[in-house]
Amino acid sequence: MSATRDSFQSRIGFILAAAGAAIGLGNIWGFPTQAANNGGGAFVFVYLIVTVLLALPALYAEMYIGNQAQKNPVGALQDACQNVSRNMGKYAGLFGLLGAILMLSFYTIVAGWMLAHALSPLMELIGSPSAANWLGESSHARNLAFTPIFIILGALIINQGVHKGIERWSSRLMPILFVLLIGLIIYILQQPGASEGVAMYLQPDFSQLQDPMLIISAMGQAFFSLSIGVGGMMVYGSYMKKNANMGQLVLSIGALDTLIAFLAGLLIIPTLFVAQHLGLEVFSDGKLIGGPQLIFSILPTLFDSMGDIGVYVALVFFSLMSMAALTSTISSTEVPVAYLVEDKKYSRTKSTIIVSLIVLVACMSIVYNFDVLFGLVITWVNSFQLPIMGLFYFIVVGWIWKRGNQLTDHALLASKPALKLWGNYLRYVCPILLSIVFINVLMAL
């Protein structure tokens, strides 16, 4: 690592930052509804298995490449692919960088919605109902206002650097997120109807294990929830001291990410049943409602029906969602920023401004063509970008990367049988498992 290259200064700071990158809106609304619609506890059981079998190895592969190279994803993949083609590594890195921009283009818009919904109850509390209504209702004007606001929030943190910005703010935001989540769970579980939701969530319906789509859904959720495939974890890995124990760090990140996903289920599913108890429609075609309709329609209506306390619950809930969104967008923004700083030799401030402007243009393109582009970009990133890059990481670590790769060092592997076993698992088993996921995703489209 060069003396001037910024880095994480503590193990816990790195874990919180990387876990923050993984813990996002998908964990808090995606995981719970997937679990509820796929056998409850049976889905959670399968999710844990496939997290260990596939998602954590993919996370390891991405972080390991970055850590050994001590470079941004473009430079790291160039180094790893130099025996075959540096250009292949360069363009794969740029493809990942493009994925980070595309992910930010839709994620930032949704994050802006979360921030607006967090400010809405605040306006109500200070006696401005018209502002509260505007913030709580979807509109073109709100998108134009809050998307740039969220971009600026992320840019302010990124511009402070890795230690003073990313590490410091992740170390603050993640504990607050955890406390808010626990507080909401305690409150919701005391409400009428919540126990039915807990039963649905935790009681496994093992008959659904016969449905192959349950396993595919769990595998996809486990893989995507860890933000693998756009280079964020690779650049974070590069900011740790070279040859840090990636295995232990990956396990810590995976455990924290899985814990938050599990707790989100313990919040969201009982919350839906509380809403149902109050007469709201929470099922559609026999399935629990998920996605934007859940977050921006059912839950605000539920909070309104709670009376005075509902304003505070709404404030805490959407503050939680805004923090989860912010920690995720930070990691994706750092990918192109690190590339501009290291490869193009721009200052961090200049790089942050350039990336923020590019993201703003991408976001506004979607805002002005919402019906066409929003779903299209999400499908591309989740169904194609992430699995393609994840598969590429496995191929690089297992087959292409020679110099500096402990997993292909014959002398080292001969003296460490466990390392050899791990290398073979990444080389043979993981690409096959991920290919199965990718093929099934394509067939489902």
Short mmCIF file of N, CA and C in Angstrom, two decimals, residues 79-200:
data_model
loop_
_atom_site.label_atom_id
_atom_site.label_comp_id
_atom_site.label_asym_id
_atom_site.label_seq_id
_atom_site.Cartn_x
_atom_site.Cartn_y
_atom_site.Cartn_z
N ASP A 79 -4.36 -6.31 -12.83
CA ASP A 79 -3.25 -7.06 -12.25
C ASP A 79 -3.56 -8.56 -12.20
N ALA A 80 -4.79 -8.89 -11.79
CA ALA A 80 -5.16 -10.30 -11.64
C ALA A 80 -5.20 -11.02 -12.99
N CYS A 81 -5.52 -10.28 -14.06
CA CYS A 81 -5.68 -10.90 -15.38
C CYS A 81 -4.45 -10.74 -16.27
N GLN A 82 -3.33 -10.26 -15.71
CA GLN A 82 -2.18 -9.91 -16.55
C GLN A 82 -1.59 -11.12 -17.28
N ASN A 83 -1.74 -12.32 -16.75
CA ASN A 83 -1.21 -13.51 -17.44
C ASN A 83 -2.00 -13.83 -18.71
N VAL A 84 -3.25 -13.41 -18.74
CA VAL A 84 -4.10 -13.67 -19.91
C VAL A 84 -4.25 -12.41 -20.75
N SER A 85 -4.76 -11.34 -20.13
CA SER A 85 -4.94 -10.07 -20.85
C SER A 85 -5.26 -8.96 -19.86
N ARG A 86 -4.38 -7.98 -19.78
CA ARG A 86 -4.65 -6.84 -18.91
C ARG A 86 -5.89 -6.07 -19.38
N ASN A 87 -6.08 -6.04 -20.70
CA ASN A 87 -7.25 -5.34 -21.24
C ASN A 87 -8.55 -6.00 -20.79
N MET A 88 -8.53 -7.34 -20.73
CA MET A 88 -9.73 -8.04 -20.27
C MET A 88 -10.05 -7.62 -18.84
N GLY A 89 -9.02 -7.55 -18.00
CA GLY A 89 -9.22 -7.12 -16.62
C GLY A 89 -9.68 -5.67 -16.54
N LYS A 90 -9.09 -4.83 -17.40
CA LYS A 90 -9.48 -3.41 -17.42
C LYS A 90 -10.95 -3.24 -17.78
N TYR A 91 -11.37 -3.91 -18.85
CA TYR A 91 -12.76 -3.74 -19.31
C TYR A 91 -13.75 -4.41 -18.37
N ALA A 92 -13.34 -5.48 -17.72
CA ALA A 92 -14.21 -6.09 -16.71
C ALA A 92 -14.38 -5.14 -15.54
N GLY A 93 -13.29 -4.48 -15.15
CA GLY A 93 -13.37 -3.49 -14.07
C GLY A 93 -14.25 -2.31 -14.44
N LEU A 94 -14.13 -1.85 -15.69
CA LEU A 94 -14.97 -0.74 -16.16
C LEU A 94 -16.43 -1.16 -16.26
N PHE A 95 -16.66 -2.43 -16.61
CA PHE A 95 -18.03 -2.97 -16.65
C PHE A 95 -18.64 -2.95 -15.25
N GLY A 96 -17.83 -3.33 -14.25
CA GLY A 96 -18.28 -3.26 -12.86
C GLY A 96 -18.54 -1.83 -12.43
N LEU A 97 -17.66 -0.92 -12.87
CA LEU A 97 -17.83 0.50 -12.55
C LEU A 97 -19.14 1.04 -13.15
N LEU A 98 -19.43 0.62 -14.38
CA LEU A 98 -20.70 1.00 -15.02
C LEU A 98 -21.87 0.47 -14.20
N GLY A 99 -21.73 -0.77 -13.69
CA GLY A 99 -22.78 -1.35 -12.86
C GLY A 99 -23.02 -0.53 -11.60
N ALA A 100 -21.92 -0.02 -11.02
CA ALA A 100 -22.05 0.81 -9.81
C ALA A 100 -22.84 2.08 -10.12
N ILE A 101 -22.55 2.70 -11.28
CA ILE A 101 -23.27 3.91 -11.69
C ILE A 101 -24.75 3.60 -11.93
N LEU A 102 -25.02 2.49 -12.60
CA LEU A 102 -26.40 2.11 -12.89
C LEU A 102 -27.17 1.80 -11.61
N MET A 103 -26.49 1.12 -10.67
CA MET A 103 -27.14 0.82 -9.39
C MET A 103 -27.48 2.13 -8.67
N LEU A 104 -26.54 3.07 -8.69
CA LEU A 104 -26.78 4.36 -8.04
C LEU A 104 -27.91 5.13 -8.73
N SER A 105 -28.08 4.93 -10.03
CA SER A 105 -29.06 5.71 -10.79
C SER A 105 -30.49 5.44 -10.34
N PHE A 106 -30.79 4.18 -9.95
CA PHE A 106 -32.14 3.93 -9.45
C PHE A 106 -32.21 3.92 -7.93
N TYR A 107 -31.13 3.47 -7.30
CA TYR A 107 -31.11 3.35 -5.85
C TYR A 107 -31.20 4.72 -5.19
N THR A 108 -30.55 5.71 -5.80
CA THR A 108 -30.55 7.06 -5.24
C THR A 108 -31.95 7.68 -5.30
N ILE A 109 -32.69 7.36 -6.37
CA ILE A 109 -34.06 7.87 -6.47
C ILE A 109 -34.91 7.31 -5.34
N VAL A 110 -34.82 5.99 -5.12
CA VAL A 110 -35.58 5.34 -4.05
C VAL A 110 -35.13 5.87 -2.69
N ALA A 111 -33.83 6.08 -2.54
CA ALA A 111 -33.30 6.63 -1.28
C ALA A 111 -33.87 8.02 -1.02
N GLY A 112 -34.04 8.79 -2.08
CA GLY A 112 -34.65 10.11 -1.95
C GLY A 112 -36.09 10.01 -1.46
N TRP A 113 -36.82 8.99 -1.92
CA TRP A 113 -38.18 8.76 -1.42
C TRP A 113 -38.15 8.50 0.08
N MET A 114 -37.19 7.67 0.50
CA MET A 114 -37.08 7.33 1.93
C MET A 114 -36.82 8.58 2.77
N LEU A 115 -35.92 9.42 2.27
CA LEU A 115 -35.57 10.65 3.00
C LEU A 115 -36.78 11.59 3.09
N ALA A 116 -37.52 11.69 1.99
CA ALA A 116 -38.72 12.53 1.99
C ALA A 116 -39.75 12.01 2.99
N HIS A 117 -39.93 10.69 3.02
CA HIS A 117 -40.88 10.08 3.96
C HIS A 117 -40.41 10.22 5.41
N ALA A 118 -39.09 10.31 5.62
CA ALA A 118 -38.58 10.53 6.97
C ALA A 118 -38.83 11.96 7.43
N LEU A 119 -38.75 12.90 6.49
CA LEU A 119 -38.98 14.31 6.83
C LEU A 119 -40.46 14.65 6.95
N SER A 120 -41.31 13.85 6.30
CA SER A 120 -42.76 14.12 6.33
C SER A 120 -43.33 14.16 7.75
N PRO A 121 -43.10 13.11 8.58
CA PRO A 121 -43.60 13.18 9.96
C PRO A 121 -42.95 14.30 10.77
N LEU A 122 -41.71 14.64 10.40
CA LEU A 122 -41.02 15.74 11.10
C LEU A 122 -41.76 17.06 10.85
N MET A 123 -42.17 17.26 9.60
CA MET A 123 -42.94 18.47 9.26
C MET A 123 -44.28 18.49 10.00
N GLU A 124 -44.84 17.31 10.16
CA GLU A 124 -46.11 17.20 10.88
C GLU A 124 -45.93 17.60 12.34
N LEU A 125 -44.81 17.16 12.91
CA LEU A 125 -44.54 17.45 14.32
C LEU A 125 -44.31 18.93 14.57
N ILE A 126 -43.75 19.63 13.59
CA ILE A 126 -43.48 21.06 13.79
C ILE A 126 -44.63 21.94 13.27
N GLY A 127 -45.73 21.27 12.89
CA GLY A 127 -46.94 22.02 12.53
C GLY A 127 -46.99 22.53 11.12
N SER A 128 -46.49 21.74 10.15
CA SER A 128 -46.56 22.14 8.74
C SER A 128 -47.17 21.00 7.93
N PRO A 129 -48.51 20.82 8.03
CA PRO A 129 -49.16 19.69 7.36
C PRO A 129 -49.07 19.72 5.85
N SER A 130 -49.05 20.89 5.24
CA SER A 130 -48.96 20.97 3.78
C SER A 130 -47.61 20.44 3.29
N ALA A 131 -46.53 20.81 4.00
CA ALA A 131 -45.20 20.29 3.66
C ALA A 131 -45.15 18.79 3.90
N ALA A 132 -45.77 18.32 4.99
CA ALA A 132 -45.80 16.89 5.30
C ALA A 132 -46.50 16.11 4.19
N ASN A 133 -47.61 16.65 3.70
CA ASN A 133 -48.35 15.98 2.63
C ASN A 133 -47.54 15.93 1.34
N TRP A 134 -46.86 17.05 1.01
CA TRP A 134 -46.04 17.08 -0.21
C TRP A 134 -44.91 16.06 -0.13
N LEU A 135 -44.27 15.97 1.03
CA LEU A 135 -43.16 15.03 1.21
C LEU A 135 -43.63 13.58 1.16
N GLY A 136 -44.85 13.34 1.60
CA GLY A 136 -45.35 11.97 1.68
C GLY A 136 -46.03 11.46 0.43
N GLU A 137 -46.22 12.33 -0.57
CA GLU A 137 -46.90 11.93 -1.80
C GLU A 137 -45.92 11.94 -2.97
N SER A 138 -45.98 10.88 -3.77
CA SER A 138 -45.09 10.77 -4.93
C SER A 138 -45.37 11.87 -5.94
N SER A 139 -44.32 12.52 -6.41
CA SER A 139 -44.48 13.57 -7.42
C SER A 139 -43.18 13.77 -8.17
N HIS A 140 -43.30 14.29 -9.37
CA HIS A 140 -42.13 14.60 -10.19
C HIS A 140 -41.26 15.63 -9.49
N ALA A 141 -41.90 16.63 -8.89
CA ALA A 141 -41.16 17.70 -8.21
C ALA A 141 -40.36 17.14 -7.04
N ARG A 142 -40.95 16.19 -6.30
CA ARG A 142 -40.24 15.62 -5.16
C ARG A 142 -39.01 14.84 -5.62
N ASN A 143 -39.14 14.11 -6.74
CA ASN A 143 -37.99 13.39 -7.29
C ASN A 143 -36.88 14.36 -7.68
N LEU A 144 -37.27 15.46 -8.31
CA LEU A 144 -36.28 16.45 -8.75
C LEU A 144 -35.58 17.13 -7.57
N ALA A 145 -36.27 17.19 -6.42
CA ALA A 145 -35.69 17.84 -5.24
C ALA A 145 -34.83 16.87 -4.43
N PHE A 146 -35.35 15.67 -4.17
CA PHE A 146 -34.70 14.79 -3.18
C PHE A 146 -33.62 13.88 -3.75
N THR A 147 -33.67 13.60 -5.05
CA THR A 147 -32.58 12.81 -5.63
C THR A 147 -31.25 13.56 -5.51
N PRO A 148 -31.19 14.85 -5.91
CA PRO A 148 -29.92 15.59 -5.72
C PRO A 148 -29.52 15.73 -4.25
N ILE A 149 -30.50 15.90 -3.37
CA ILE A 149 -30.18 16.03 -1.94
C ILE A 149 -29.46 14.79 -1.45
N PHE A 150 -29.94 13.62 -1.85
CA PHE A 150 -29.30 12.38 -1.39
C PHE A 150 -27.91 12.20 -2.02
N ILE A 151 -27.78 12.60 -3.28
CA ILE A 151 -26.46 12.54 -3.93
C ILE A 151 -25.46 13.42 -3.18
N ILE A 152 -25.90 14.60 -2.77
CA ILE A 152 -25.03 15.53 -2.04
C ILE A 152 -24.64 14.94 -0.68
N LEU A 153 -25.59 14.31 0.01
CA LEU A 153 -25.28 13.68 1.31
C LEU A 153 -24.16 12.65 1.16
N GLY A 154 -24.30 11.78 0.15
CA GLY A 154 -23.27 10.77 -0.09
C GLY A 154 -21.94 11.39 -0.47
N ALA A 155 -21.99 12.42 -1.31
CA ALA A 155 -20.77 13.07 -1.78
C ALA A 155 -20.00 13.73 -0.63
N LEU A 156 -20.72 14.32 0.31
CA LEU A 156 -20.07 14.96 1.46
C LEU A 156 -19.27 13.95 2.29
N ILE A 157 -19.81 12.74 2.41
CA ILE A 157 -19.12 11.70 3.16
C ILE A 157 -17.93 11.16 2.37
N ILE A 158 -18.17 10.85 1.09
CA ILE A 158 -17.11 10.31 0.23
C ILE A 158 -15.94 11.27 0.11
N ASN A 159 -16.23 12.57 0.02
CA ASN A 159 -15.18 13.57 -0.16
C ASN A 159 -14.24 13.65 1.04
N GLN A 160 -14.70 13.21 2.21
CA GLN A 160 -13.85 13.24 3.41
C GLN A 160 -12.83 12.11 3.42
N GLY A 161 -12.96 11.18 2.48
CA GLY A 161 -11.99 10.09 2.39
C GLY A 161 -12.46 8.81 3.07
N VAL A 162 -11.58 7.82 3.08
CA VAL A 162 -11.94 6.50 3.60
C VAL A 162 -12.06 6.52 5.12
N HIS A 163 -11.01 6.98 5.81
CA HIS A 163 -11.02 6.95 7.28
C HIS A 163 -11.95 8.01 7.86
N LYS A 164 -11.75 9.27 7.44
CA LYS A 164 -12.53 10.37 8.03
C LYS A 164 -13.97 10.42 7.51
N GLY A 165 -14.21 9.83 6.34
CA GLY A 165 -15.54 9.86 5.77
C GLY A 165 -16.28 8.54 5.92
N ILE A 166 -15.90 7.56 5.10
CA ILE A 166 -16.63 6.28 5.05
C ILE A 166 -16.59 5.56 6.39
N GLU A 167 -15.38 5.38 6.96
CA GLU A 167 -15.25 4.62 8.21
C GLU A 167 -15.95 5.34 9.36
N ARG A 168 -15.71 6.64 9.48
CA ARG A 168 -16.28 7.40 10.60
C ARG A 168 -17.81 7.39 10.55
N TRP A 169 -18.38 7.65 9.38
CA TRP A 169 -19.84 7.74 9.28
C TRP A 169 -20.50 6.37 9.35
N SER A 170 -19.85 5.36 8.80
CA SER A 170 -20.41 4.00 8.93
C SER A 170 -20.42 3.56 10.39
N SER A 171 -19.36 3.92 11.11
CA SER A 171 -19.26 3.56 12.53
C SER A 171 -20.32 4.28 13.37
N ARG A 172 -20.81 5.41 12.87
CA ARG A 172 -21.89 6.13 13.57
C ARG A 172 -23.26 5.61 13.14
N LEU A 173 -23.45 5.49 11.83
CA LEU A 173 -24.77 5.17 11.30
C LEU A 173 -25.21 3.74 11.59
N MET A 174 -24.28 2.78 11.51
CA MET A 174 -24.67 1.38 11.68
C MET A 174 -25.20 1.08 13.08
N PRO A 175 -24.54 1.53 14.16
CA PRO A 175 -25.12 1.29 15.49
C PRO A 175 -26.49 1.96 15.66
N ILE A 176 -26.65 3.18 15.10
CA ILE A 176 -27.95 3.86 15.19
C ILE A 176 -29.01 3.05 14.45
N LEU A 177 -28.65 2.56 13.26
CA LEU A 177 -29.58 1.74 12.48
C LEU A 177 -30.02 0.52 13.28
N PHE A 178 -29.07 -0.12 13.94
CA PHE A 178 -29.36 -1.33 14.72
C PHE A 178 -30.30 -1.00 15.89
N VAL A 179 -30.02 0.09 16.59
CA VAL A 179 -30.84 0.48 17.74
C VAL A 179 -32.27 0.82 17.29
N LEU A 180 -32.40 1.57 16.19
CA LEU A 180 -33.72 1.92 15.67
C LEU A 180 -34.50 0.67 15.27
N LEU A 181 -33.81 -0.27 14.65
CA LEU A 181 -34.45 -1.51 14.23
C LEU A 181 -34.98 -2.30 15.42
N ILE A 182 -34.15 -2.45 16.45
CA ILE A 182 -34.55 -3.17 17.66
C ILE A 182 -35.73 -2.46 18.33
N GLY A 183 -35.64 -1.13 18.42
CA GLY A 183 -36.72 -0.36 19.05
C GLY A 183 -38.05 -0.53 18.34
N LEU A 184 -38.01 -0.50 16.99
CA LEU A 184 -39.24 -0.69 16.22
C LEU A 184 -39.81 -2.09 16.40
N ILE A 185 -38.93 -3.09 16.42
CA ILE A 185 -39.38 -4.47 16.61
C ILE A 185 -40.10 -4.61 17.95
N ILE A 186 -39.51 -4.07 19.01
CA ILE A 186 -40.11 -4.17 20.35
C ILE A 186 -41.49 -3.52 20.35
N TYR A 187 -41.61 -2.36 19.69
CA TYR A 187 -42.90 -1.67 19.67
C TYR A 187 -43.94 -2.46 18.86
N ILE A 188 -43.56 -2.88 17.65
CA ILE A 188 -44.52 -3.56 16.76
C ILE A 188 -44.99 -4.89 17.36
N LEU A 189 -44.10 -5.62 18.01
CA LEU A 189 -44.48 -6.93 18.55
C LEU A 189 -45.52 -6.83 19.67
N GLN A 190 -45.70 -5.64 20.20
CA GLN A 190 -46.70 -5.45 21.25
C GLN A 190 -48.08 -5.09 20.68
N GLN A 191 -48.16 -4.92 19.35
CA GLN A 191 -49.42 -4.50 18.74
C GLN A 191 -50.31 -5.71 18.40
N PRO A 192 -51.63 -5.51 18.40
CA PRO A 192 -52.56 -6.59 18.04
C PRO A 192 -52.31 -7.10 16.63
N GLY A 193 -52.26 -8.41 16.46
CA GLY A 193 -52.04 -9.03 15.16
C GLY A 193 -50.60 -9.39 14.88
N ALA A 194 -49.67 -8.83 15.66
CA ALA A 194 -48.24 -9.07 15.38
C ALA A 194 -47.86 -10.54 15.55
N SER A 195 -48.47 -11.22 16.52
CA SER A 195 -48.09 -12.61 16.79
C SER A 195 -48.35 -13.52 15.59
N GLU A 196 -49.39 -13.20 14.81
CA GLU A 196 -49.65 -13.99 13.59
C GLU A 196 -48.50 -13.85 12.59
N GLY A 197 -47.99 -12.63 12.48
CA GLY A 197 -46.87 -12.39 11.59
C GLY A 197 -45.62 -13.12 12.04
N VAL A 198 -45.36 -13.12 13.35
CA VAL A 198 -44.20 -13.84 13.89
C VAL A 198 -44.32 -15.32 13.58
N ALA A 199 -45.53 -15.88 13.75
CA ALA A 199 -45.75 -17.30 13.47
C ALA A 199 -45.49 -17.62 12.00
N MET A 200 -46.00 -16.76 11.11
CA MET A 200 -45.79 -17.00 9.68
C MET A 200 -44.31 -16.94 9.31
#
